[in-house]
Coordinates of C-alpha atoms and ligand atoms in Angstrom, one line a residue:
X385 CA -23.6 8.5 -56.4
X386 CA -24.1 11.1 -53.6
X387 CA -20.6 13.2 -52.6
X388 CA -20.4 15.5 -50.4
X389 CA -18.4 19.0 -50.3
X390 CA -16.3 20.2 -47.4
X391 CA -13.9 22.6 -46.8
X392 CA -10.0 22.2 -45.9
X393 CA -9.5 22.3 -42.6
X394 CA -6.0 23.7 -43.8
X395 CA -6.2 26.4 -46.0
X396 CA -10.8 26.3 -46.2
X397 CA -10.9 25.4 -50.3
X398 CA -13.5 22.9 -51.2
X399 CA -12.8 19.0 -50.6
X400 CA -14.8 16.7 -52.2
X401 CA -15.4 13.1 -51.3
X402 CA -17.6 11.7 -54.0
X403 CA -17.4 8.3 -53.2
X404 CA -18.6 7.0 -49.9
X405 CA -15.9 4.9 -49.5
X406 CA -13.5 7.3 -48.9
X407 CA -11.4 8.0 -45.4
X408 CA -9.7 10.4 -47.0
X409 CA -9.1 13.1 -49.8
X410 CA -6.1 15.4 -50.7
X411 CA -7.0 18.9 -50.9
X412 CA -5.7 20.0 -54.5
X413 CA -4.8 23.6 -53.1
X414 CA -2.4 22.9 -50.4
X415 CA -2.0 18.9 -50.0
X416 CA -3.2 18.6 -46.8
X417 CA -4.5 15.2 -46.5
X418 CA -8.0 15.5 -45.2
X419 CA -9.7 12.8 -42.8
X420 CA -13.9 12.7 -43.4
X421 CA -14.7 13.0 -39.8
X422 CA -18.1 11.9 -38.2
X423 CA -19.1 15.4 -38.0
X424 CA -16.1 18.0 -39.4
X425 CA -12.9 17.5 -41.5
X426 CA -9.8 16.4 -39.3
X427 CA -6.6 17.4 -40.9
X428 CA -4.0 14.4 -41.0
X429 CA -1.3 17.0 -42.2
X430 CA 0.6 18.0 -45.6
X431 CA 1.5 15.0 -47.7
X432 CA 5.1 14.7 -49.5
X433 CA 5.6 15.1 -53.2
X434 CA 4.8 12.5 -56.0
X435 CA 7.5 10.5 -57.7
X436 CA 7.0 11.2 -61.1
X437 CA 7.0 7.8 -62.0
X438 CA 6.6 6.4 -66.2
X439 CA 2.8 5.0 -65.3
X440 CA 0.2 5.3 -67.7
X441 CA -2.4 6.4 -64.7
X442 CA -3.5 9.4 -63.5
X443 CA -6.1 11.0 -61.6
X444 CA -9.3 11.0 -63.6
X445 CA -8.3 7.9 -66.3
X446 CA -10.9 5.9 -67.4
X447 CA -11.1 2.0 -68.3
X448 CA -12.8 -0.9 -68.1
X449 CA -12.3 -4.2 -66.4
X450 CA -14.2 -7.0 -67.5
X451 CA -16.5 -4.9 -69.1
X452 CA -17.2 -3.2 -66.3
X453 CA -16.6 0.6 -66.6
X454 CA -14.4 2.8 -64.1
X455 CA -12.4 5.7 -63.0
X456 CA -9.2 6.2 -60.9
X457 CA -10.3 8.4 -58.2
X458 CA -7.4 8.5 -55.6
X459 CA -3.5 7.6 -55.4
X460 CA -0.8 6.7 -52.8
X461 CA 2.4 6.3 -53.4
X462 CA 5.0 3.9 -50.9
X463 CA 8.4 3.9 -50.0
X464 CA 9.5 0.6 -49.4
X465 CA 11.9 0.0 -47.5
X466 CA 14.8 -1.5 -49.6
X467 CA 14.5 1.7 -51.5
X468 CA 11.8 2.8 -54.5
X469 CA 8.6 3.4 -54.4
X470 CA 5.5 1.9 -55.7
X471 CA 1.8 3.1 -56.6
X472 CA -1.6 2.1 -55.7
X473 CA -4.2 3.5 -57.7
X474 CA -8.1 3.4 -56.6
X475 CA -10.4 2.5 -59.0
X476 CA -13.8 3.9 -58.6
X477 CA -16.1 1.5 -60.7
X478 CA -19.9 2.7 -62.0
X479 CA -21.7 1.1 -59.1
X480 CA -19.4 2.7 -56.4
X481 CA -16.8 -0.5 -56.1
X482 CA -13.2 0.4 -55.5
X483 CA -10.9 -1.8 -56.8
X484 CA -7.3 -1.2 -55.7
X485 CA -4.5 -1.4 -58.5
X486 CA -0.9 -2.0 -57.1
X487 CA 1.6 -0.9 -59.6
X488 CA 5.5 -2.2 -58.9
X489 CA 8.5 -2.6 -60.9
X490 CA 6.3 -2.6 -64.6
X491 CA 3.8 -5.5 -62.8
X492 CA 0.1 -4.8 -61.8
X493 CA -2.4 -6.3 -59.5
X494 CA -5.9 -5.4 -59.0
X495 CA -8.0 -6.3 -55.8
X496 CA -10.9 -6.0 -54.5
X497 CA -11.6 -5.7 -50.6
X498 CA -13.2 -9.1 -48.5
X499 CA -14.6 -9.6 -45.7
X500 CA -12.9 -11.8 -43.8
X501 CA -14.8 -15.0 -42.2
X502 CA -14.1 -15.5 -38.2
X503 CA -12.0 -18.7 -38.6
X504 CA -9.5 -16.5 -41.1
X505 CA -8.2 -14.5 -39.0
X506 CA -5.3 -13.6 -40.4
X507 CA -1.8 -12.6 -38.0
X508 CA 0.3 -10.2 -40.0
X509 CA 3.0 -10.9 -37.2
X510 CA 2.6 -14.9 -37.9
X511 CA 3.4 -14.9 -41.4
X512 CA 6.5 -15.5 -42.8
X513 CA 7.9 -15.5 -46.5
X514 CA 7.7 -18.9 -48.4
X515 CA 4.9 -19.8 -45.9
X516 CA 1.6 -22.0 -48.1
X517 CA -1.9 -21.8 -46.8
X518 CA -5.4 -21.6 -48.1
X519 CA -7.7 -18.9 -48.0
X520 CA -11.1 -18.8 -49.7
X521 CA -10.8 -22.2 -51.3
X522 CA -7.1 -20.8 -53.0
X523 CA -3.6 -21.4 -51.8
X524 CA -1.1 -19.0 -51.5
X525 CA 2.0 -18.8 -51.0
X526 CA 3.3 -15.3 -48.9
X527 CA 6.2 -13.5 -51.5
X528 CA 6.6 -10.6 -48.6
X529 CA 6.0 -9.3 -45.1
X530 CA 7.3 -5.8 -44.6
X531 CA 6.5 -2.3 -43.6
X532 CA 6.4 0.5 -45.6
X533 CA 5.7 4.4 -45.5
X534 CA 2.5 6.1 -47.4
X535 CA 4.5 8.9 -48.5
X536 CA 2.4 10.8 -51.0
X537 CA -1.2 10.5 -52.1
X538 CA -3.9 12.5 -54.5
X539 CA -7.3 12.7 -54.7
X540 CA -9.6 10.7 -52.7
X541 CA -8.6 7.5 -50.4
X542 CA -10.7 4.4 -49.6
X543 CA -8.5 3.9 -46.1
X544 CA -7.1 5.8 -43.4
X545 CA -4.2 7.3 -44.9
X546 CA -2.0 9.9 -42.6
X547 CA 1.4 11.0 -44.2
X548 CA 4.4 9.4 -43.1
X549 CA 2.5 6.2 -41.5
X550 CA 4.0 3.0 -41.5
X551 CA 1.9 0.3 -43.7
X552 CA 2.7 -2.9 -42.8
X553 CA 1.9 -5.2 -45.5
X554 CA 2.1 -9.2 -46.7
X555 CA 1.9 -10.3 -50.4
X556 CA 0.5 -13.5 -51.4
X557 CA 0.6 -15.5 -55.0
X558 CA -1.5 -18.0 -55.7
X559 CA -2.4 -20.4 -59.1
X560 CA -2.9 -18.7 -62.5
X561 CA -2.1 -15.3 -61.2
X562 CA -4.2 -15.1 -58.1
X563 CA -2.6 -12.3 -56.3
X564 CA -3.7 -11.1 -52.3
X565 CA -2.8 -8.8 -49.9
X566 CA -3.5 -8.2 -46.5
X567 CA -2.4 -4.8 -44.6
X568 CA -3.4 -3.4 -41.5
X569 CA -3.7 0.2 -40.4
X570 CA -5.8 1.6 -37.9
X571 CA -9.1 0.4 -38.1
X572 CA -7.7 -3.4 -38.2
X573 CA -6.7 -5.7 -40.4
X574 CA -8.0 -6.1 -44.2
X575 CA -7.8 -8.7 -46.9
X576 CA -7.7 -7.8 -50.6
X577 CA -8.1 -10.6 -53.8
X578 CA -7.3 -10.3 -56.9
X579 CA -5.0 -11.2 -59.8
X580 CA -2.4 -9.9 -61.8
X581 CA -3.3 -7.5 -64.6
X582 CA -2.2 -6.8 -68.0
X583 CA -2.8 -3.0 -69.8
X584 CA -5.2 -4.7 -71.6
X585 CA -7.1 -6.2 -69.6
X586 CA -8.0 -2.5 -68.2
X587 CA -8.8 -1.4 -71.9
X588 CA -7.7 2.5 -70.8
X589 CA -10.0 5.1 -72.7
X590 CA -6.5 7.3 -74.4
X591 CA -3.4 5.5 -74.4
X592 CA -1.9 9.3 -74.9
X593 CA 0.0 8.8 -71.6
X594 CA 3.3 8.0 -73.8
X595 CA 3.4 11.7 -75.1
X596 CA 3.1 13.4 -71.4
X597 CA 6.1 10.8 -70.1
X598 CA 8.6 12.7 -68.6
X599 CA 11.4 13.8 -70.7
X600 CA 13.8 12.8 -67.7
X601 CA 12.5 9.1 -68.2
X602 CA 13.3 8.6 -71.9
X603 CA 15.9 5.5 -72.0
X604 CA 19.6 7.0 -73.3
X605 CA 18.8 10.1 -71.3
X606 CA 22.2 11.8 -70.6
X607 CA 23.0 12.7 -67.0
X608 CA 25.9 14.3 -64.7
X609 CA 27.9 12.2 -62.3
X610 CA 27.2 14.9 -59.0
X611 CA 30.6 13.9 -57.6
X612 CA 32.9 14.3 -61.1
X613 CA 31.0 15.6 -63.6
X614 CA 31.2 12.5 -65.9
X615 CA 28.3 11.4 -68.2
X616 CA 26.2 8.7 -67.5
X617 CA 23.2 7.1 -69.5
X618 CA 20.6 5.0 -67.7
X619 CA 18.7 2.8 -69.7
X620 CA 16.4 2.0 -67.4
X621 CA 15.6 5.3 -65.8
X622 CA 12.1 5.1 -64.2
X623 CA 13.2 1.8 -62.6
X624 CA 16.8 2.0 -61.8
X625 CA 17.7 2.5 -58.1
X626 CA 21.0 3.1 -58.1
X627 CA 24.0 3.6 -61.2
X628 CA 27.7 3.8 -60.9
X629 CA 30.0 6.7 -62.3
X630 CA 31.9 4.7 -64.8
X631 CA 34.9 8.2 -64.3
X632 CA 35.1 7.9 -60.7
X633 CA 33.5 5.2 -59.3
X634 CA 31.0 6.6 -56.9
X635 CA 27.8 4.7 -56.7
X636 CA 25.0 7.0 -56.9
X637 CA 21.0 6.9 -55.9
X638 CA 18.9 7.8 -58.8
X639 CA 15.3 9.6 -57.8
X640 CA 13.1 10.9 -60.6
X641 CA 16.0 11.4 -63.4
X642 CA 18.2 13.1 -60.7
X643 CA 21.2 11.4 -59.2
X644 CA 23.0 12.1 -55.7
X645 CA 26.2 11.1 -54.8
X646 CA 25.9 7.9 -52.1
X647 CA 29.7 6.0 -51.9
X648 CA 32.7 5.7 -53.7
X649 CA 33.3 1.7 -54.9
X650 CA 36.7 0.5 -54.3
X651 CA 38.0 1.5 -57.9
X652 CA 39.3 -1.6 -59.7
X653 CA 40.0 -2.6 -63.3
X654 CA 37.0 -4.8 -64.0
X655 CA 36.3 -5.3 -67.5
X656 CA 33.0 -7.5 -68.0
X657 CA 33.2 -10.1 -70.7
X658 CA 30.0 -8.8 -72.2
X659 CA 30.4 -4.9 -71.9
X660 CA 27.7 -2.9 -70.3
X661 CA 25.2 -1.7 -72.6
X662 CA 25.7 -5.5 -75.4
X663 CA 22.6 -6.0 -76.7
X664 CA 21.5 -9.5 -77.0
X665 CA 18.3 -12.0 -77.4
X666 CA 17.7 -15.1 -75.3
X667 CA 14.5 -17.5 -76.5
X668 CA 13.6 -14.6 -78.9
X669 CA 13.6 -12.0 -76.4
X670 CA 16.1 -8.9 -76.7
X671 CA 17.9 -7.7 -73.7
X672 CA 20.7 -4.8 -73.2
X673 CA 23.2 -5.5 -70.1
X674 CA 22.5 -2.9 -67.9
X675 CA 24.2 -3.8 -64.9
X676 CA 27.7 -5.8 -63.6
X677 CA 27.8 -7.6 -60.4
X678 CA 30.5 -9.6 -58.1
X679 CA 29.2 -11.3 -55.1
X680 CA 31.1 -14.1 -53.2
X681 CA 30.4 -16.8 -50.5
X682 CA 33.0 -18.3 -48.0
X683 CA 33.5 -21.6 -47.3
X684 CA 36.1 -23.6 -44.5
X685 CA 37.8 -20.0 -44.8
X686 CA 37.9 -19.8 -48.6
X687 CA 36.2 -17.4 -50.4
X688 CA 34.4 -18.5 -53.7
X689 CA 33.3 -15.5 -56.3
X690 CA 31.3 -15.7 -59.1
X691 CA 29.7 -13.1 -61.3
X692 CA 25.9 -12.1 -62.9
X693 CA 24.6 -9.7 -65.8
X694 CA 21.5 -7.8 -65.1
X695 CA 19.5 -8.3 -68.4
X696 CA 17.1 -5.5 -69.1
X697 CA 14.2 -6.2 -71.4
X698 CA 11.2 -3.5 -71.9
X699 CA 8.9 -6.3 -72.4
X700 CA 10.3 -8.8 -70.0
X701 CA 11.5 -7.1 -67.3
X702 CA 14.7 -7.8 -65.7
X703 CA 17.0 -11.0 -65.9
X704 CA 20.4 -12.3 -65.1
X705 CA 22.8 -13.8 -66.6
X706 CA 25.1 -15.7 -63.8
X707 CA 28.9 -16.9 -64.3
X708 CA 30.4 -19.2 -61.9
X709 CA 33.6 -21.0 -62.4
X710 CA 33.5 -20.1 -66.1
X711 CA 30.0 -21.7 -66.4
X712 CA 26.9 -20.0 -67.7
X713 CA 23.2 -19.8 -66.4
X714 CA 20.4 -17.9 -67.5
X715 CA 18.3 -16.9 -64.8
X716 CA 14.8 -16.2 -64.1
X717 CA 12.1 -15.0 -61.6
X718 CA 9.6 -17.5 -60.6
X719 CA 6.7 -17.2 -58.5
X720 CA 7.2 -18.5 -55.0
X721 CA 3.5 -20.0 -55.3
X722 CA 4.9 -22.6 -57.7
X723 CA 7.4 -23.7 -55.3
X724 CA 7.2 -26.4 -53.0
X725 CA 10.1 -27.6 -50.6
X726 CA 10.5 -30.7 -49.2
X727 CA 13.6 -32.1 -47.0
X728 CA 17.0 -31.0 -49.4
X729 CA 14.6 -30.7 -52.3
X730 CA 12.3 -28.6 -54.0
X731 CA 9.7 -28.9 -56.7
X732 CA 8.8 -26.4 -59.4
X733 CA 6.1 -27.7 -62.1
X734 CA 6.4 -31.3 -61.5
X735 CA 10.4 -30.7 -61.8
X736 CA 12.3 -32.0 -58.9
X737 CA 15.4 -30.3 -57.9
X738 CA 18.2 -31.6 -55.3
X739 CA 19.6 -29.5 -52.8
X740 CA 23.3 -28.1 -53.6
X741 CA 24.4 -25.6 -51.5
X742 CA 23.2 -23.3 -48.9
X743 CA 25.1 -20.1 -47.5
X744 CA 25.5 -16.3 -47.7
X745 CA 25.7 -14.3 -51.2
X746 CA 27.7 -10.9 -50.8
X747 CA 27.9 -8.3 -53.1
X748 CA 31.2 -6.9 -53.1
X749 CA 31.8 -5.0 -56.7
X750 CA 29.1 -3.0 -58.4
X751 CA 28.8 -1.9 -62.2
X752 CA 26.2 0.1 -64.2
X753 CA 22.2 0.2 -63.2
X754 CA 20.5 -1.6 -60.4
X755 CA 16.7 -1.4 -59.6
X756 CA 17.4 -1.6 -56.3
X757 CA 19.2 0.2 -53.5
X758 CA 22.4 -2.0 -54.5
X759 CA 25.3 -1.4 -51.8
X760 CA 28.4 -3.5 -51.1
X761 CA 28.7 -5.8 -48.3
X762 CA 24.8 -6.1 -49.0
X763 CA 23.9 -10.4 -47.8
X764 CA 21.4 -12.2 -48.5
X765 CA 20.5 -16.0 -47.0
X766 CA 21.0 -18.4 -50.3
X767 CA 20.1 -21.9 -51.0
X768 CA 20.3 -23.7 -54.4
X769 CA 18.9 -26.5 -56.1
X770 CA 19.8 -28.5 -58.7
X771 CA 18.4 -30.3 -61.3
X772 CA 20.1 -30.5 -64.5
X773 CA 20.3 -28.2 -67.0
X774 CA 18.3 -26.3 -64.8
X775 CA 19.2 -25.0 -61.2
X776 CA 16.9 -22.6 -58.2
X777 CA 17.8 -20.7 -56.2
X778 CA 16.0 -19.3 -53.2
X779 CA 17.1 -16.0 -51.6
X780 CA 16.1 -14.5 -48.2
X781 CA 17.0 -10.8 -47.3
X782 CA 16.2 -9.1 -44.4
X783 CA 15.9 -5.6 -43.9
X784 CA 14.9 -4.1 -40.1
X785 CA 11.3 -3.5 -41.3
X786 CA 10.6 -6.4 -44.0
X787 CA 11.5 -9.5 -45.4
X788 CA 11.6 -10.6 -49.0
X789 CA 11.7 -14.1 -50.2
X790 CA 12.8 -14.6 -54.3
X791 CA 12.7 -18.2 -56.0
X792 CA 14.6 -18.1 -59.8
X793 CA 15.1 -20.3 -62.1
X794 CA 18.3 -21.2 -64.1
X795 CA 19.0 -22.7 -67.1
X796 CA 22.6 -23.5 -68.5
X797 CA 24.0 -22.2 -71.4
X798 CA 27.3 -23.1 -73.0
X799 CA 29.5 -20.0 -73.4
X800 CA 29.2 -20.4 -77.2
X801 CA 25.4 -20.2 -77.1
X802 CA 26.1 -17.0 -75.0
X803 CA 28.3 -15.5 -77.3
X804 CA 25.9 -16.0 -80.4
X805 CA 23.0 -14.7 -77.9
X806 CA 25.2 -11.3 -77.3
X807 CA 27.3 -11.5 -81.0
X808 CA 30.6 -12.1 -79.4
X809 CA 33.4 -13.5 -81.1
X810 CA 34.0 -17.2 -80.7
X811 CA 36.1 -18.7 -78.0
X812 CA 36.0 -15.3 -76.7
X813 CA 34.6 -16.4 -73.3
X814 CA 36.9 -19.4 -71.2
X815 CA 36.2 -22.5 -71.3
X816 CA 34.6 -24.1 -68.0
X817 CA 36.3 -25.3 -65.3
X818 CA 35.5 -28.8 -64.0
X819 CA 31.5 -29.6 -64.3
X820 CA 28.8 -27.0 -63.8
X821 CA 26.5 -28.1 -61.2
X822 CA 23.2 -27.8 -64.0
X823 CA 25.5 -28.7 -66.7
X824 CA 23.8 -31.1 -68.8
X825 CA 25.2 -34.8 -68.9
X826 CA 26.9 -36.0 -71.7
X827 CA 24.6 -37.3 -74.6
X828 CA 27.2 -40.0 -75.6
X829 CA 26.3 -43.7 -74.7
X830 CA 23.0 -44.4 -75.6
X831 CA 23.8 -46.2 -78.5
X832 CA 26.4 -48.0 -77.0
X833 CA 24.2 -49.3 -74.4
X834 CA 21.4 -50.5 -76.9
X835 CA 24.0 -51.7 -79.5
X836 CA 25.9 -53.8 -77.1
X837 CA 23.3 -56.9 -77.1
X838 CA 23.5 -57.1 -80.5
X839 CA 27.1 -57.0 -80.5
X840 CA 27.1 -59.9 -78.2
X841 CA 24.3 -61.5 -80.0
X842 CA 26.4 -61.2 -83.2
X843 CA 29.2 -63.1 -81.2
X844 CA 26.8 -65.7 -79.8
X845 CA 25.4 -66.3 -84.1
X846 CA 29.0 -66.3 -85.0
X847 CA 29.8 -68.5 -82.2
X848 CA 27.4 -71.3 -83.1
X849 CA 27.9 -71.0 -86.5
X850 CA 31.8 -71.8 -86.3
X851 CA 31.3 -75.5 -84.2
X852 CA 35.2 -75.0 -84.5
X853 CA 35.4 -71.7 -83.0
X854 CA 37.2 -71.2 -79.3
X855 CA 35.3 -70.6 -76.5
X856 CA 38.2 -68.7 -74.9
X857 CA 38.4 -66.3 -77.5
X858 CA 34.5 -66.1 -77.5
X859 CA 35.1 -64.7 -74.1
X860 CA 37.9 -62.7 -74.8
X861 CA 35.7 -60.9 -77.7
X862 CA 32.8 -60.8 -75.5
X863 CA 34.8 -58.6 -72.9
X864 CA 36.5 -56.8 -75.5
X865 CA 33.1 -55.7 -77.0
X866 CA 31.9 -54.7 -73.2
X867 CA 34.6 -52.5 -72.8
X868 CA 33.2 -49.5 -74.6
X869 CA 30.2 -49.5 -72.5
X870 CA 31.5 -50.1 -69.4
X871 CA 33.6 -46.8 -69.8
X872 CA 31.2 -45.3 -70.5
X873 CA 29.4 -45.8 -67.6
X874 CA 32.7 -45.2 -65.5
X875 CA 32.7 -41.5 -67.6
X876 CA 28.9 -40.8 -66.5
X877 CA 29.4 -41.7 -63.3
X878 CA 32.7 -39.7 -62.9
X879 CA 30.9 -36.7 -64.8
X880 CA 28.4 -36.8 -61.6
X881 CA 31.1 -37.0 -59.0
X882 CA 32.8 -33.8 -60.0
X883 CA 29.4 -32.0 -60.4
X884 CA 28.8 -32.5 -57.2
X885 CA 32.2 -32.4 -55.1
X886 CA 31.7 -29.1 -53.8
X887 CA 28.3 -29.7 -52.7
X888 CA 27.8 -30.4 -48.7
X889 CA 25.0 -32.7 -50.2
X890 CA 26.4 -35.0 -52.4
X891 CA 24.8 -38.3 -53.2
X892 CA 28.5 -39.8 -53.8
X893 CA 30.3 -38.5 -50.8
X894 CA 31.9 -41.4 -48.5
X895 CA 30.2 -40.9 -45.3
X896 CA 33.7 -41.4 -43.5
X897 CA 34.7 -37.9 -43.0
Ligands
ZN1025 ZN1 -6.2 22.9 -48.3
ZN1026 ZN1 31.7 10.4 -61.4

C-alpha cells in the first residue's frame, strides 16, 4: 500500500502515514499529534504520556484474525471518566482494513467500521443504558453512554484524534458476543461491529510480551503508603484503581504502580470474616479477596447495611461475594443483552425473577483494592430481583459525563459452603437471620405429599377389610394421618412470608395498609 512521508509541523522529523486510512499520526520525536491535512500537516498539539498498562500489544505486533493476517499500526489510550483508562489498538490488516481492538479491564473487542443506512440514524443523545433495539438484523442492548478524554496516542490514527478531546461514546452487546459501538467526533457519527475477542482468536506472532511486563505490575509487588510509610501489596496492580493503607487508613489512587494519597477513611476496627488476601475456589475457580466493602440503604428512616468481598481471579476476572443479614450470595456479572425487564420482573435465560427491592446502595467503609475510583458516600440507583437460589441485581450510576448500567447475578451459598470454599473453620461464620431472600426453600415435604394417598388408601383397605371397624375412628385416623402434610404446607408457606416481609413487593402482603 502507498504511504506517504511528511514532516512534523512541530519539530520537522519525518511523519509517516502508511495507511490511507489515517487522520492522524504521532510523531515519534516529539509527540505531537499530527493531522494529514488536504494539502500540509496541521499540528493538533503534544499528546500526554502512556499508561504503562500489562497489555500484550504494542506498536508493530503482528497476528492473525480469522486467518487473515495484520499489524497494530496506531494506539489511543482513554480516560474514562469514573477513573482508569482503557486502550484501543488499530489493526492494520494485509488488504489495508482497520479493525479497531478495544481493550478494558482484561476484556477485548474487535470492530470493524459500517456504513450506516439512512433509516439508522443513530442519536448518541437518545440512547440510554438498558435501552434494546435492532441494528443490522442484531439486537443490542446499550451497556454505556458516556464521554471520555483521548489522552495519549502512538503511531498512526484511523479518526480525528486531538489531545484532550472529549469522545463521547455508547456500548452495545448483543447475542453470542456481538459487541458495537458508536462514537462521534468531528466528522459525525460512526458505527463499529464486532464481537468479543479471545488472545487466541488473534493468534499473536511472539507471546514474549510476558518478559517486557513492567516490573511495577507483578502481583505481590511491595509498595509505600505516601501518607505513613506503611507497606502495601496490591494483587491486582495493573487493574486496581484505588487501595487503602491498612496503618493509617488513607485511601489512596493507584496509577501505573505509583500510589498518591486521596482521603483518610473514618478509621474503625473492621475485621472481615474472610481476611483480605483468603484464597478460595468457587465452581472450580480460584479467587484471592482483594477488597472489603460496607454499603447501606435507608428505609422509613432505618438504615439497613450489608457487606460484599471483591473476588479477584486472573482468569475470571473480578467477583463478589455479598453478606446481608448473615446470608451469603455469590455474585456475578452478566451481560445486560441477556436481560429483559418486564413490569416488577425480569428475565435472564428463560429464568424469571420477581422484583424485591429498589433503592439507593452507598458505600460507606472501604478495605483493600478496588478497580475503580471507590470513594465513600459513592450511590448508585439499585433494584433487585429475585428468584430463588438465585437473585439480580441491576445498578445505575451516574457520573456528570456518563452513565453505566451493570446487571449481576447471585447465587446463594450457605455459610458452610463458604467456609469450605475459603478453608475456614466450621461455624465460624453466623448463622442467618430470618430467610434470605434467594435462600432456597426447604426440600422437606415431597414425600409427604406423595405418601399421604397411600396412607389414606391404606386406611380406606383396612377400613373395608374390618366390616366391624368404626367409622369415627376411621375419620379420626384419616385426620391424624393429614396432619403431617398440612404442616408442612403451613411451614412452606410461612418460609415464603418471611422471605419476603421486607420486600415493598410482596405477593403475601395484606393490601390493608
Ligand atoms: Zn515532531
Ligand atoms: Zn498509610
Amino acid at each position: 500500500m502507498k504511504g506517504r512521508i511528511t514532516s512534523c509541523p512541530s519539530c520537522g522529523a519525518p511523519v509517516e502515514f502508511r495507511n490511507r486510512g489515517s487522520w492522524v499520526a504521532v510523531c515519534d520525536f516529539c509527540q505531537t499529534a499530527v493531522g494529514r491535512g488536504d494539502k500540509s500537516p496541521e499540528d493538533y498539539g503534544k499528546v500526554g504520556d502512556l499508561v504503562v498498562t500489562d497489555s500484550p500489544f504494542r506498536r508493530g505486533t503482528v497476528g492473525q484474525y480469522r486467518n487473515r493476517s495484520f499489524e497494530v499500526t496506531g494506539r489511543v489510550q482513554y480516560q474514562h471518566p469514573a477513573g482508569g483508562t482503557w486502550d484501543e489498538w488499530y489493526l492494520t490488516f494485509r488488504d489495508g482494513k482497520m479493525g479497531w481492538l478495544a481493550e478494558a479491564q482484561g476484556k477485548r473487542y474487535l470492530t470493524f467500521r459500517r456504513q450506516l443506512k439512512p433509516q439508522e440514524n443513530l442519536d448518541l443523545d437518545k440512547l440510554e443504558p438498558g435501552q434494546h433495539f435492532r441494528i443490522r438484523n442484531q439486537e443490542f442492548s446499550v451497556d454505556e453512554v458516556g464521554s471520555a478524554v483521548a489522552l495519549a496516542a502512538q503511531g498512526e490514527i484511523p479518526w480525528v484524534f486531538r489531545p484532550g478531546a472529549d469522545h463521547r461514546f455508547a456500548d452495545l452487546s448483543g447475542s453470542d458476543g456481538a459487541y458495537a459501538t458508536i462514537d462521534a467526533d468531528e466528522t459525525g457519527v460512526s458505527f463499529y461491529l464486532g464481537r468479543e475477542v479471545s488472545l487466541d482468536d488473534l493468534q499473536l506472532e511472539s507471546d514474549d510480551w510476558q518478559a517486557e511486563r513492567s516490573p511495577q505490575l507483578v502481583p505481590g509487588v511491595q509498595l509505600n503508603c505516601p501518607h505513613c510509610g506503611g507497606q502495601i501489596s496490591l494483587h491486582a496492580p495493573d487493574k486496581t484503581e484505588r487501595v487503602t493503607c491498612g496503618n493509617c487508613s488513607s485511601l489512596l489512587d493507584v496509577s501505573q504502580g505509583k500510589l498518591s494519597f486521596f482521603k483518610t477513611v473514618t478509621a474503625k476496627k473492621v475485621h472481615p470474616k474472610i481476611p483480605l488476601g483468603s484464597e478460595g475456589a468457587i465452581d472450580g475457580t480460584s479467587y484471592t479477596v482483594i477488597g472489603f466493602m460496607e454499603r447501606f440503604t435507608t428505609y422509613h428512616d432505618k438504615t439497613y447495611p450489608w457487606v460484599e468481598y471483591l473476588l479477584y481471579s486472573t482468569d475470571k476476572g473480578f467477583r463478589w461475594l455479598v453478606q446481608s443479614e448473615r446470608h451469603w450470595t455469590f455474585v456475578e456479572p452478566v451481560a445486560t443483552r441477556d436481560v429483559e425487564f418486564q413490569n416488577r420482573a425480569a428475565s435472564v435465560n428463560e429464568r424469571r425473577f420477581k422484583m424485591y427491592d429498589r433503592g439507593h446502595a452507598i458505600v460507606r467503609f472501604v478495605l483493600g483494592e478496588f478497580y475503580w475510583r471507590v470513594e465513600i458516600g459513592e450511590a448508585v440507583e439499585t433494584v433487585d430481583y429475585i428468584s430463588p437460589p438465585h437473585s439480580l441485581s441491576v445498578e445505575r450510576s451516574k457520573t456528570s459525563s456518563s452513565e453505566e448500567f451493570n446487571v449481576s447475578f447471585g447465587t446463594y451459598m450457605t455459610p458452610a459452603e463458604v467456609e469450605s470454599a475459603f478453608g475456614l473453620e466450621s461455624a465460624h461464620l453466623p448463622i442467618p437471620w430470618g430467610v434470605g431472600p434467594c435462600q432456597p426453600p426447604p426440600e422437606l415435604g415431597y414425600g409427604v405429599f406423595l405418601l399421604w394417598p397411600v396412607f389414606i388408601g391404606l386406611l380406606w383397605v383396612t377400613h373395608l377389610g374390618f366390616r366391624q371397624s368404626d367409622s369415627f375412628m376411621m375419620l379420626f385416623a384419616m385426620a391424624a394421618v393429614s396432619l403431617f402434610p398440612i404442616g408442612v404446607l403451613f411451614y412452606k408457606h410461612n418460609f415464603e412470608v418471611q422471605r419476603w416481609q421486607d420486600s415493598d413487593y410482596s405477593p403475601y402482603s395484606s393490601d390493608d395498609d
